[in-house]
């Protein structure tokens, strides 16, 4: 069995996540402590006690990076790993780079904190919006967003699976696009509870500011291929890694294409390391020949270890 390890992004967070693993492994606490020290913020307290703070982009990003990496570290200490590739959805791409040893964890936490801050400040609070569109073809969604663009910026930004695309932009334009998409036959057009319209052109100024932070960090090439969101390809050098991370702020997440790329590399299974089961669910919609599982507690950890051992 060839497998890839994938890491979730924003939207998979919940209060008390990883509590079962934390009761059984000191790695969770140690990892969150290191992350908290990097930015002088008590991330474990936020993750367990303050939903409003947890949902702020500048907090969500370091919390989710710490959660995904801690889960991966537990798995890697319980069994020798040899993934064919790694990937992460949006913020999860940073977790993949840390797990693949392309990026130092301490540096990554500081970097995604900055990423969250520049994204948060790029658009006035309440001016942006995102919505999940279910049950329409990608091309039709792109077309209807263009039709709605006279109301402001609105773009298709997350191609999560066939029939599940997220749009983002200015609030009025997103609302209008949702109306057009419902008229076109969308099963649902669900406005998401997020504070930032990620991965759309409204983030270009934030990306320019973020570029300086990315350039100041040391990256390394590693043997494990990390599939990037912006083009569903892996980087051939460090400059490519950096430029793809900057572009990711204002370009769509090509998750469907990323999963199909992993399949093309011969992968049979995706292992999701981190809170929730979002990516595992998407995998089945993208390619039914792929199996997927999520590590969310001790039982799912044990079954994942058994599966890898028996492969």
XYZ file of C-alpha atoms in Angstrom:
311
model
C 0.000 0.000 0.000
C 1.280 3.429 -0.967
C -0.095 6.252 1.139
C -0.004 10.027 1.469
C -0.405 12.021 4.655
C -2.669 15.060 4.427
C -3.359 17.885 6.852
C -6.585 19.861 7.355
C -6.885 23.636 7.315
C -9.258 26.168 8.809
C -12.781 24.943 9.359
C -11.739 21.681 11.031
C -11.112 23.325 14.399
C -13.405 22.697 17.383
C -13.196 23.320 21.113
C -11.573 20.413 22.928
C -10.096 18.882 19.800
C -7.331 16.343 20.449
C -8.434 15.887 24.074
C -8.405 12.070 23.777
C -4.922 12.005 22.244
C -3.729 14.557 24.807
C -4.768 12.290 27.663
C -2.591 9.508 26.244
C 0.408 11.289 24.694
C 2.552 14.095 26.122
C 3.497 15.109 22.546
C 0.284 17.123 22.229
C 1.072 19.330 25.213
C 4.763 19.625 24.303
C 3.974 20.672 20.719
C 1.378 23.234 21.763
C 3.784 24.622 24.365
C 6.483 25.092 21.734
C 3.973 26.764 19.425
C 2.692 29.034 22.206
C 6.247 30.058 23.117
C 6.947 30.992 19.488
C 4.277 33.703 19.449
C 3.643 34.336 23.186
C 0.027 33.177 22.975
C -1.530 30.313 24.987
C -2.787 28.292 22.023
C -3.899 25.273 24.060
C -6.106 27.495 26.216
C -7.649 29.045 23.107
C -8.203 25.604 21.564
C -10.024 24.378 24.656
C -11.747 27.380 26.228
C -12.482 30.221 23.804
C -14.509 29.521 20.646
C -14.537 33.175 19.538
C -10.750 33.450 19.845
C -10.287 30.063 18.172
C -12.239 31.228 15.109
C -10.083 34.350 14.627
C -7.890 33.612 11.620
C -4.693 34.785 13.330
C -5.317 32.203 16.101
C -6.894 29.428 14.033
C -3.843 29.096 11.813
C -1.182 28.437 14.491
C -3.635 26.249 16.457
C -4.382 24.063 13.422
C -0.705 23.832 12.491
C 0.176 22.718 16.024
C -2.731 20.245 16.096
C -1.857 18.649 12.758
C 1.861 18.450 13.462
C 1.346 17.012 16.970
C -0.910 14.298 15.518
C 1.688 13.505 12.866
C 4.461 13.337 15.487
C 2.493 10.804 17.523
C 1.986 8.641 14.441
C 5.651 8.941 13.408
C 6.855 7.907 16.866
C 4.506 4.913 16.999
C 5.498 3.528 13.589
C 8.145 4.147 10.915
C 6.542 6.177 8.133
C 7.319 6.237 4.413
C 4.627 8.340 2.742
C 4.672 8.688 -1.031
C 3.752 12.353 -0.689
C 2.149 14.911 1.623
C -0.328 17.730 1.138
C -2.477 20.061 3.173
C -5.615 22.044 2.505
C -4.798 25.771 2.560
C -3.180 26.331 5.981
C -2.563 22.566 6.108
C 0.074 22.969 3.397
C 2.330 24.536 6.034
C 1.810 21.515 8.298
C 2.837 19.274 5.393
C 6.007 21.326 4.876
C 6.865 21.017 8.581
C 6.166 17.271 8.647
C 8.308 16.786 5.526
C 11.160 18.701 7.227
C 11.116 21.467 4.627
C 10.207 24.028 7.285
C 11.119 24.355 10.965
C 8.071 24.113 13.280
C 8.973 27.165 15.401
C 9.461 29.277 12.238
C 6.254 27.909 10.721
C 4.159 28.916 13.738
C 5.462 32.479 13.535
C 4.919 32.491 9.782
C 1.285 31.346 9.900
C 0.558 33.779 12.739
C 1.776 36.545 10.410
C -0.222 34.998 7.558
C -3.371 35.143 9.686
C -2.705 38.743 10.703
C -2.159 40.042 7.162
C -5.231 38.159 5.940
C -7.331 39.501 8.818
C -6.270 43.099 8.129
C -6.565 42.878 4.317
C -10.336 43.312 4.315
C -12.377 45.335 6.849
C -14.263 43.143 9.320
C -17.651 42.205 7.874
C -16.796 43.350 4.337
C -15.808 39.919 3.034
C -17.633 36.619 2.818
C -17.283 32.983 1.750
C -19.942 30.457 0.752
C -19.973 26.735 -0.011
C -21.747 25.797 -3.233
C -23.001 22.231 -3.497
C -24.217 20.329 -6.531
C -22.958 22.337 -9.520
C -20.150 21.903 -12.047
C -17.013 23.958 -11.522
C -17.315 25.790 -14.852
C -20.865 26.918 -14.135
C -19.839 28.259 -10.724
C -16.962 30.211 -12.303
C -19.372 31.609 -14.925
C -21.958 32.741 -12.348
C -19.244 34.392 -10.243
C -18.244 36.393 -13.340
C -21.901 37.338 -13.828
C -22.062 38.578 -10.230
C -18.808 40.524 -10.370
C -20.518 43.823 -11.215
C -21.504 43.811 -7.508
C -17.846 43.453 -6.477
C -15.139 40.799 -6.243
C -16.426 37.210 -6.106
C -14.432 34.177 -7.219
C -14.378 30.388 -6.954
C -11.560 29.745 -4.481
C -11.699 26.181 -3.102
C -12.231 23.304 -5.526
C -12.751 20.762 -2.750
C -14.378 17.901 -4.647
C -16.700 17.445 -7.636
C -19.895 19.228 -6.652
C -18.347 21.122 -3.719
C -16.770 24.500 -4.417
C -16.285 27.490 -2.118
C -16.606 31.054 -3.404
C -15.197 34.160 -1.745
C -15.093 37.923 -2.140
C -16.943 41.062 -1.137
C -20.072 40.409 0.872
C -22.653 41.888 -1.528
C -21.118 40.127 -4.516
C -20.993 36.762 -2.716
C -24.640 37.141 -1.666
C -25.657 37.944 -5.255
C -23.588 35.052 -6.639
C -25.339 32.693 -4.202
C -28.723 33.834 -5.574
C -27.583 33.228 -9.169
C -26.168 29.824 -8.241
C -29.387 28.751 -6.511
C -31.312 29.777 -9.623
C -28.860 27.697 -11.682
C -29.706 24.619 -9.618
C -27.255 24.542 -6.709
C -28.439 22.150 -4.007
C -27.096 24.542 -1.375
C -25.352 27.908 -1.229
C -24.238 28.105 2.373
C -22.543 31.231 3.745
C -19.619 30.165 5.950
C -18.835 31.554 9.412
C -15.364 32.904 8.566
C -13.737 36.261 9.250
C -11.652 36.470 6.052
C -12.434 35.868 2.324
C -9.435 33.604 1.711
C -7.761 32.710 -1.602
C -9.348 35.461 -3.689
C -7.856 38.551 -5.329
C -8.790 40.680 -2.275
C -5.749 39.025 -0.640
C -3.190 40.319 -3.181
C -2.023 43.204 -0.980
C -1.771 40.818 1.967
C 0.316 38.472 -0.199
C 2.740 41.267 -1.098
C 3.184 42.049 2.597
C 3.486 38.346 3.459
C 6.218 37.811 0.855
C 8.764 39.550 3.120
C 7.979 37.135 5.949
C 8.302 34.098 3.678
C 11.629 35.368 2.308
C 13.007 35.729 5.840
C 12.442 32.032 6.661
C 14.824 29.197 5.859
C 13.320 26.348 3.818
C 14.901 23.037 2.840
C 14.208 20.545 0.086
C 13.196 17.088 1.266
C 12.708 13.665 -0.265
C 8.964 13.629 0.468
C 6.965 15.358 -2.258
C 4.643 18.078 -0.919
C 1.799 18.784 -3.338
C 0.976 22.508 -3.402
C -2.541 23.963 -3.508
C -1.975 26.494 -6.288
C -1.022 24.043 -9.043
C -1.361 20.502 -7.598
C 2.351 19.944 -8.224
C 5.397 19.594 -6.016
C 8.257 22.106 -6.034
C 11.629 21.446 -7.637
C 13.487 24.071 -5.600
C 13.156 26.344 -2.570
C 12.218 29.438 -4.579
C 9.238 27.539 -5.986
C 8.098 26.595 -2.481
C 8.243 30.228 -1.369
C 6.459 31.647 -4.412
C 3.694 29.028 -4.207
C 3.074 29.862 -0.535
C 2.719 33.551 -1.385
C 0.463 32.883 -4.385
C -1.676 30.561 -2.276
C -3.057 33.595 -0.406
C -4.881 34.932 -3.467
C -5.187 31.904 -5.759
C -7.668 28.996 -5.522
C -7.044 25.811 -3.559
C -7.005 23.022 -6.158
C -7.740 20.222 -3.715
C -9.514 17.934 -6.190
C -6.534 18.180 -8.541
C -4.114 17.662 -5.625
C -5.787 14.401 -4.610
C -5.821 13.200 -8.232
C -2.099 14.046 -8.455
C -1.413 11.860 -5.416
C -3.391 9.070 -7.050
C -1.253 9.509 -10.173
C 1.840 9.028 -7.994
C 0.499 5.565 -7.152
C -1.113 6.382 -3.800
C -3.859 4.006 -2.626
C -4.738 5.719 0.630
C -4.814 9.137 2.296
C -4.173 9.421 6.036
C -5.528 12.641 7.530
C -3.500 13.877 10.514
C -5.275 16.489 12.569
C -8.702 17.427 13.926
C -11.805 16.390 12.053
C -12.507 14.205 9.019
C -13.085 16.836 6.332
C -10.367 15.679 3.921
C -11.223 12.004 4.376
C -14.801 12.765 3.372
C -13.698 14.750 0.318
C -11.368 11.950 -0.811
C -14.249 9.532 -1.324
C -16.073 12.079 -3.487
C -12.984 12.786 -5.589
C -11.877 9.202 -6.341
C -13.742 6.172 -5.043
C -10.705 3.957 -5.684
C -8.848 5.800 -2.911
C -9.386 4.861 0.719
C -9.057 7.494 3.437
C -9.019 7.662 7.213
C -8.545 10.352 9.841
C -6.542 10.230 13.071
C -8.746 11.983 15.613
C -8.395 9.830 18.743
C -6.539 6.817 20.165
C -8.774 4.245 18.437
C -8.338 5.771 14.978
C -4.593 6.083 15.640
C -4.374 2.343 16.468
C -6.315 1.311 13.376
C -4.112 3.517 11.162
C -0.960 1.950 12.650
C -2.377 -1.542 12.026
C -3.198 -0.688 8.430
C 0.319 0.653 7.759
C 1.892 -2.352 9.491
C -0.117 -4.830 7.443
C 0.505 -3.122 4.126
